């Protein structure tokens, strides 16, 4: 038996490859199928099953394309209804895989169809659980992503309480927990940076598995402090129910080099969004007017999903040479399949053609300190509410990047703003969006809050985030 966790850091997502006696099961695959096909080929094995723990909201799964390429059966838990053929498993149904077995445990709560897959080894021992978004390391799945007219988040939280206590906590302490996500995912509140653990340890340290917790306490703790889900979550969940175009087709359409004139025409006349994925320092120094910065070396796909409202938005790219395919693939992971091409030769080709170039004003934390001491200035802190509440510049206003599309009415085009985040990535995204909408008095603070603290700018007393509501 071989178990491999295939972890994708930018999505904080874990897919799984399980092989026994030449038969393979894939759990929660990403959109691109090559890694799974390559592993199976290397093992001289056949992919027999594709298990989905639930309808994922934070990424588009590769289950359909993988099934078409391998003939594998797609397995969901009870209650999953799709527009394509699946095997809808019943609770405690067992699937044979070589010398091991995979048992379906229906664990509703994160979503109604959520299921945990229990791996039983060659000796018949309960070896591991693939818990999807039911149980994370240090947390559990948020219960507000599948709310229906007859099912509140409190209802789902109650179901999750029962699922954990009846199906998960009754398993042996030496069972290994393999979750679908780790720290950085918006599918939970406070996940650990660790991506696996023993169930026995989780029973000791995970607040949601406290043995003496009442159902009412659980519901209160799980539902308190949940930020609104990113706007693309519901859209991705629907794509996973109905199916998407082949990634091969998406790449064929998007991985196209565009000359300057064609690129400009697409942006000006065909409504394409210019998305600049270079490092923020390079963007600050020169970019195509009205383009949006979301750097590929940050949490690229989640920020695209949070900030670009239309999954069908035509997109043309400014990208570092050699990273075109990577960027298009990462866009497709969250359902943005309408990339039309990239600027051949990048920003240098644009400049060489004599086209207009814009730039951002960026200052050091030292300059910000001097301004704060000598002038009355406006500071926008674009970090998440919890980061802001923990510690911030006294007079800074919290305007989280996550909610910029809902907060535009609070920002005045005639007012000068100094914008910072934690390290300098989010503030440039924020500033680029404002610039593209005609806000010209935006100044980025390089290095963000880390540089602000290092510079000795006065900030509020630190409040441990774990004590915040």
XYZ file of C-alpha atoms in Angstrom:
469
model
C 0.000 0.000 0.000
C 1.265 3.433 -0.968
C -0.312 6.734 0.148
C 0.887 10.058 -1.227
C -0.370 13.490 -0.290
C -0.117 15.853 -3.270
C -0.208 19.266 -1.618
C -0.691 22.505 -3.535
C 0.468 25.403 -1.396
C -1.212 28.286 -3.214
C -4.612 26.673 -2.632
C -3.630 25.038 0.667
C -5.178 21.888 -0.826
C -4.326 18.225 -0.403
C -5.182 15.614 -2.997
C -4.352 11.956 -2.379
C -2.956 9.047 -4.374
C -3.528 5.575 -2.915
C -2.109 2.486 -4.643
C -2.401 -1.198 -3.774
C -1.565 -4.168 -6.008
C -1.661 -2.075 -9.170
C -4.974 -0.365 -8.425
C -5.195 3.343 -7.639
C -7.717 5.659 -5.993
C -7.422 9.422 -6.292
C -9.120 11.584 -3.674
C -10.086 15.225 -4.362
C -7.974 15.789 -7.506
C -7.063 19.224 -8.816
C -8.038 20.342 -12.323
C -4.834 19.201 -14.035
C -4.691 15.430 -14.417
C -1.054 14.952 -15.423
C 0.383 14.392 -11.923
C -2.014 11.519 -11.211
C -1.618 9.917 -14.625
C 2.170 10.147 -14.379
C 2.240 8.518 -10.938
C -0.002 5.679 -12.062
C 2.101 5.116 -15.166
C 5.278 5.073 -13.081
C 3.678 2.491 -10.770
C 2.360 0.499 -13.744
C -1.010 0.831 -12.085
C -4.604 1.591 -13.131
C -6.688 4.398 -11.671
C -9.851 2.587 -10.570
C -11.695 5.154 -8.443
C -11.890 8.920 -8.070
C -13.340 9.789 -4.661
C -14.750 13.247 -3.974
C -15.287 14.146 -0.328
C -17.852 16.838 -1.274
C -18.655 19.493 -3.863
C -15.585 21.675 -3.485
C -16.187 25.411 -3.390
C -12.622 26.728 -3.434
C -11.352 24.981 -6.558
C -12.558 23.203 -9.677
C -11.884 19.492 -9.394
C -10.317 17.386 -12.145
C -12.527 14.366 -11.521
C -14.434 14.490 -14.836
C -11.398 14.818 -17.076
C -9.494 12.212 -15.091
C -12.423 9.800 -15.412
C -12.603 10.376 -19.182
C -8.904 9.663 -19.559
C -8.839 6.548 -17.357
C -12.336 5.062 -17.247
C -12.261 5.368 -13.444
C -15.506 5.554 -11.482
C -16.308 8.863 -9.775
C -17.592 8.272 -6.239
C -19.460 10.815 -4.120
C -21.189 10.306 -0.800
C -24.933 10.077 -0.119
C -27.053 12.906 -1.445
C -24.686 14.102 -4.172
C -26.602 14.972 -7.355
C -24.662 15.810 -10.498
C -25.194 16.466 -14.208
C -22.844 13.588 -15.103
C -22.541 9.915 -14.200
C -21.265 9.090 -10.726
C -21.538 6.312 -8.202
C -23.510 7.791 -5.319
C -22.278 5.706 -2.416
C -24.346 4.757 0.588
C -23.136 5.162 4.144
C -20.599 2.476 5.131
C -20.310 1.174 1.559
C -16.952 -0.517 1.000
C -14.779 -0.318 -2.127
C -12.043 -2.853 -2.839
C -8.673 -1.471 -3.973
C -6.024 -4.125 -4.403
C -5.437 -5.555 -0.918
C -7.025 -2.638 0.912
C -10.546 -1.322 1.372
C -12.036 2.161 1.398
C -15.149 2.635 3.507
C -17.523 5.554 3.018
C -18.516 7.411 6.183
C -21.263 9.924 5.507
C -20.277 12.979 7.581
C -22.638 15.840 6.688
C -22.085 19.267 8.182
C -19.633 21.172 6.026
C -22.036 20.321 3.211
C -24.936 17.829 3.189
C -23.136 15.303 0.980
C -19.757 15.574 2.754
C -18.171 12.195 3.339
C -15.027 10.882 4.967
C -13.200 7.933 3.413
C -11.779 5.391 5.854
C -8.826 3.363 4.576
C -8.661 -0.205 5.928
C -5.236 -1.776 5.423
C -4.196 -5.268 4.316
C -4.557 -6.607 7.867
C -8.051 -5.194 8.258
C -6.940 -2.344 10.514
C -8.481 1.123 10.324
C -5.421 2.950 9.030
C -6.358 6.481 7.907
C -9.214 8.838 7.129
C -9.409 11.228 4.208
C -11.613 13.742 5.917
C -12.146 16.350 3.209
C -13.482 19.515 4.831
C -15.141 17.660 7.721
C -12.026 17.598 9.919
C -8.906 19.703 9.469
C -5.765 19.747 11.554
C -6.739 22.103 14.373
C -10.150 22.989 12.983
C -13.291 21.760 11.230
C -15.035 22.847 8.045
C -17.158 25.976 8.018
C -20.882 25.151 7.941
C -22.071 28.067 5.816
C -21.100 27.043 2.283
C -24.145 24.965 1.426
C -26.914 26.991 3.048
C -30.316 26.352 1.459
C -33.721 27.794 2.219
C -34.448 24.959 4.619
C -30.938 24.510 6.029
C -29.216 27.207 8.079
C -25.551 27.285 9.051
C -26.655 26.362 12.574
C -28.446 23.297 11.174
C -25.309 22.255 9.314
C -23.127 22.913 12.354
C -25.389 20.614 14.351
C -24.990 17.913 11.717
C -21.208 18.395 11.822
C -21.196 17.973 15.610
C -22.974 14.632 15.271
C -20.825 13.491 12.336
C -17.622 14.125 14.244
C -18.787 12.399 17.406
C -20.564 9.448 15.813
C -18.322 8.713 12.836
C -14.874 10.217 13.482
C -14.162 10.360 17.219
C -15.172 6.720 17.647
C -12.218 5.628 15.492
C -8.914 4.493 17.072
C -6.460 7.168 18.170
C -3.729 5.840 15.855
C -5.796 6.544 12.731
C -4.003 9.075 10.512
C -5.978 12.178 9.512
C -5.496 13.381 5.937
C -7.584 16.563 5.406
C -8.365 18.398 2.171
C -6.880 21.721 3.346
C -4.326 23.360 5.584
C -3.522 26.865 6.829
C -4.441 29.577 4.359
C -7.651 28.027 3.094
C -10.905 29.950 3.520
C -12.766 26.669 4.116
C -12.082 26.901 7.852
C -11.185 29.532 10.450
C -7.941 28.515 12.137
C -6.283 25.559 10.463
C -2.821 24.359 11.429
C 0.111 24.676 9.046
C 0.536 20.915 9.511
C -1.157 18.832 6.821
C -1.573 15.535 8.663
C -1.800 14.243 12.243
C -2.964 11.317 14.359
C -6.615 11.380 15.323
C -5.692 10.851 18.979
C -3.701 14.054 19.019
C -6.525 15.960 17.339
C -8.858 14.752 20.077
C -6.508 16.458 22.539
C -5.759 19.735 20.737
C -8.595 20.445 18.302
C -11.143 22.707 20.010
C -14.005 21.164 18.028
C -13.257 17.637 19.302
C -13.348 18.494 22.999
C -14.980 15.517 24.677
C -17.156 17.510 27.089
C -18.398 20.025 24.516
C -22.154 20.312 24.192
C -23.853 20.588 20.830
C -24.890 24.154 21.631
C -21.306 25.120 22.525
C -20.041 23.513 19.332
C -22.513 25.385 17.140
C -21.614 28.672 18.809
C -17.858 28.187 18.481
C -17.955 26.925 14.894
C -20.221 29.673 13.599
C -18.692 32.628 15.450
C -16.263 34.844 13.576
C -16.750 33.332 10.127
C -15.957 35.877 7.444
C -18.246 35.903 4.390
C -17.091 33.291 1.856
C -15.240 34.539 -1.239
C -17.663 35.279 -4.068
C -16.337 32.492 -6.297
C -17.062 29.684 -3.805
C -20.688 29.124 -4.777
C -19.764 29.343 -8.466
C -17.010 26.739 -8.164
C -19.311 24.403 -6.241
C -21.825 24.629 -9.078
C -19.116 23.937 -11.682
C -18.156 20.820 -9.749
C -21.777 19.661 -9.878
C -22.303 20.377 -13.575
C -18.869 19.928 -15.149
C -16.412 22.160 -17.024
C -14.542 22.281 -20.316
C -11.433 20.175 -20.791
C -8.292 21.787 -19.411
C -6.619 20.885 -22.706
C -9.111 23.152 -24.506
C -8.601 25.931 -21.961
C -4.846 25.776 -22.457
C -5.143 25.732 -26.254
C -7.245 28.908 -26.164
C -5.237 30.746 -23.527
C -1.615 29.825 -24.144
C -1.312 32.133 -27.155
C 1.344 34.804 -27.662
C -0.230 38.138 -28.657
C 1.616 40.981 -30.346
C 1.230 44.441 -28.859
C -1.459 45.633 -31.274
C -3.616 42.524 -30.863
C -3.191 42.634 -27.086
C -4.178 46.303 -26.969
C -7.213 45.715 -29.192
C -8.442 42.920 -26.943
C -8.123 45.160 -23.893
C -9.654 48.257 -25.452
C -12.311 46.857 -27.762
C -13.155 43.342 -26.600
C -13.484 44.012 -22.878
C -10.560 41.850 -21.808
C -9.134 42.479 -18.341
C -5.368 43.033 -18.326
C -4.034 40.898 -15.463
C -0.392 41.505 -14.520
C 1.101 38.575 -12.630
C 4.713 39.753 -12.214
C 6.311 40.552 -8.840
C 4.797 43.598 -7.166
C 8.075 45.558 -7.348
C 8.143 45.177 -11.119
C 4.490 46.161 -11.373
C 4.989 49.285 -9.246
C 7.770 50.501 -11.532
C 5.767 50.229 -14.728
C 2.538 48.659 -15.935
C -0.060 48.920 -18.673
C -2.660 51.554 -17.725
C -5.848 50.111 -16.158
C -4.274 46.690 -15.590
C -4.815 44.789 -12.345
C -1.947 43.300 -10.368
C -2.277 39.870 -8.763
C 1.179 38.338 -8.504
C 1.553 34.668 -9.309
C 3.989 34.187 -6.425
C 1.374 35.060 -3.791
C -1.963 33.388 -3.101
C -2.758 33.960 -6.746
C -5.803 31.821 -7.515
C -7.740 32.602 -4.302
C -7.249 36.344 -4.840
C -8.366 36.091 -8.458
C -11.462 34.258 -7.234
C -12.179 36.787 -4.519
C -11.711 39.888 -6.666
C -12.746 39.122 -10.260
C -16.501 38.710 -10.036
C -17.214 37.125 -13.418
C -15.779 33.653 -14.075
C -16.377 34.274 -17.788
C -14.383 37.528 -17.777
C -12.041 37.595 -20.811
C -8.462 37.919 -19.524
C -5.191 38.820 -21.230
C -1.983 38.378 -19.296
C 1.252 40.192 -18.589
C 3.441 37.408 -17.285
C 7.115 36.610 -16.762
C 8.516 34.662 -19.703
C 8.245 30.910 -19.228
C 5.394 31.073 -16.701
C 2.499 31.459 -19.136
C 1.231 27.889 -18.842
C 1.530 27.967 -15.055
C -0.587 31.116 -14.785
C -3.305 29.839 -17.127
C -3.439 26.537 -15.233
C -3.751 28.298 -11.896
C -6.561 30.491 -13.232
C -8.392 27.384 -14.414
C -8.132 25.801 -10.969
C -10.684 28.324 -9.730
C -12.852 28.339 -12.855
C -11.414 31.238 -14.862
C -11.268 29.547 -18.260
C -11.538 32.561 -20.549
C -7.872 33.513 -20.893
C -7.331 34.794 -24.451
C -3.556 35.007 -24.497
C -0.496 36.795 -23.107
C 1.609 39.765 -24.202
C 4.514 38.464 -26.259
C 7.707 40.035 -24.978
C 5.956 41.325 -21.862
C 6.083 44.904 -20.628
C 9.341 45.542 -22.499
C 7.597 44.885 -25.817
C 4.841 47.293 -24.773
C 7.395 50.001 -23.973
C 9.334 49.369 -27.189
C 6.138 49.932 -29.163
C 5.880 53.401 -27.607
C 2.741 52.608 -25.629
C 1.770 54.486 -22.482
C 3.044 53.100 -19.167
C 1.652 53.886 -15.722
C 3.296 53.422 -12.305
C 2.444 53.414 -8.611
C 3.887 55.695 -5.962
C 5.490 53.565 -3.255
C 7.154 54.883 -0.110
C 9.102 53.302 2.722
C 7.794 52.855 6.237
C 10.281 55.555 7.220
C 8.553 58.059 4.966
C 5.183 56.990 6.379
C 6.500 57.537 9.927
C 7.613 61.070 9.055
C 4.238 61.826 7.456
C 2.355 60.536 10.495
C 4.472 62.707 12.787
C 4.130 65.909 10.759
C 0.852 65.740 8.854
C -2.727 64.514 9.102
C -2.836 61.671 6.587
C -5.229 58.852 5.680
C -3.974 55.302 6.142
C -5.862 52.296 4.807
C -4.981 48.939 6.369
C -6.109 46.323 3.835
C -5.391 43.251 5.969
C -8.126 40.940 7.199
C -10.236 42.111 10.180
C -8.521 39.676 12.559
C -5.063 40.951 11.602
C -6.196 44.537 12.063
C -7.855 43.872 15.414
C -4.719 42.153 16.708
C -2.518 45.203 16.073
C -2.681 48.294 13.860
C -1.669 51.917 13.384
C -3.933 53.890 15.708
C -5.696 56.040 13.125
C -5.633 53.566 10.228
C -8.952 52.475 8.771
C -9.472 48.786 8.097
C -10.558 48.279 4.478
C -9.843 44.584 3.786
C -8.795 43.712 0.257
C -11.254 40.800 0.400
C -14.178 43.216 0.390
C -12.867 46.018 -1.823
C -15.724 45.673 -4.315
C -18.204 46.417 -1.524
C -16.179 49.237 0.011
C -15.501 51.463 -2.996
C -18.177 53.929 -1.956
C -16.203 54.695 1.213
C -13.108 55.813 -0.714
C -12.869 59.363 -2.074
C -11.112 60.013 -5.391
C -9.978 63.440 -4.186
C -8.366 62.126 -0.984
C -4.783 60.873 -0.745
C -4.409 57.442 0.851
C -1.407 55.535 2.165
C -2.157 51.820 1.754
C -0.488 48.920 3.533
C -1.004 45.206 4.181
C 1.205 42.746 6.068
C 4.129 42.463 3.673
C 3.431 44.445 0.513
C 1.561 42.031 -1.764
C -2.081 42.786 -0.976
C -1.562 46.535 -0.822
C -0.335 46.572 -4.426
C -3.360 44.550 -5.529
C -5.570 47.041 -3.691
C -3.792 50.058 -5.170
C -3.899 48.614 -8.698
C -7.658 48.139 -8.475
C -8.127 51.707 -7.259
C -5.855 53.045 -10.023
C -7.787 51.130 -12.674
C -10.974 52.817 -11.442
C -9.604 56.331 -11.573
C -8.249 56.783 -8.046
C -4.908 58.507 -8.645
C -3.980 59.574 -5.111
C -2.960 56.111 -3.865
C 0.424 55.543 -2.238
C 1.712 52.059 -1.418
C 3.710 51.462 1.754
C 6.536 49.067 0.859
C 7.065 46.155 3.214
C 3.666 46.553 4.856
C 3.013 46.114 8.572
C 6.247 44.223 9.094
C 8.219 47.268 7.959
C 5.917 49.586 9.935
C 6.650 47.766 13.210
C 10.372 47.576 12.436
C 10.411 51.339 11.804
C 8.936 51.941 15.262
C 5.691 53.533 14.132
C 3.295 53.506 17.139
C 0.663 50.783 16.947
C -2.115 49.574 19.232
C -1.420 47.064 22.008
C -1.247 43.527 20.683
C -4.330 41.363 21.157
C -3.843 37.640 20.598
C -6.059 36.639 17.643
C -7.246 33.543 19.533
C -8.993 35.810 22.042
C -10.874 37.792 19.403
C -14.498 37.050 18.584
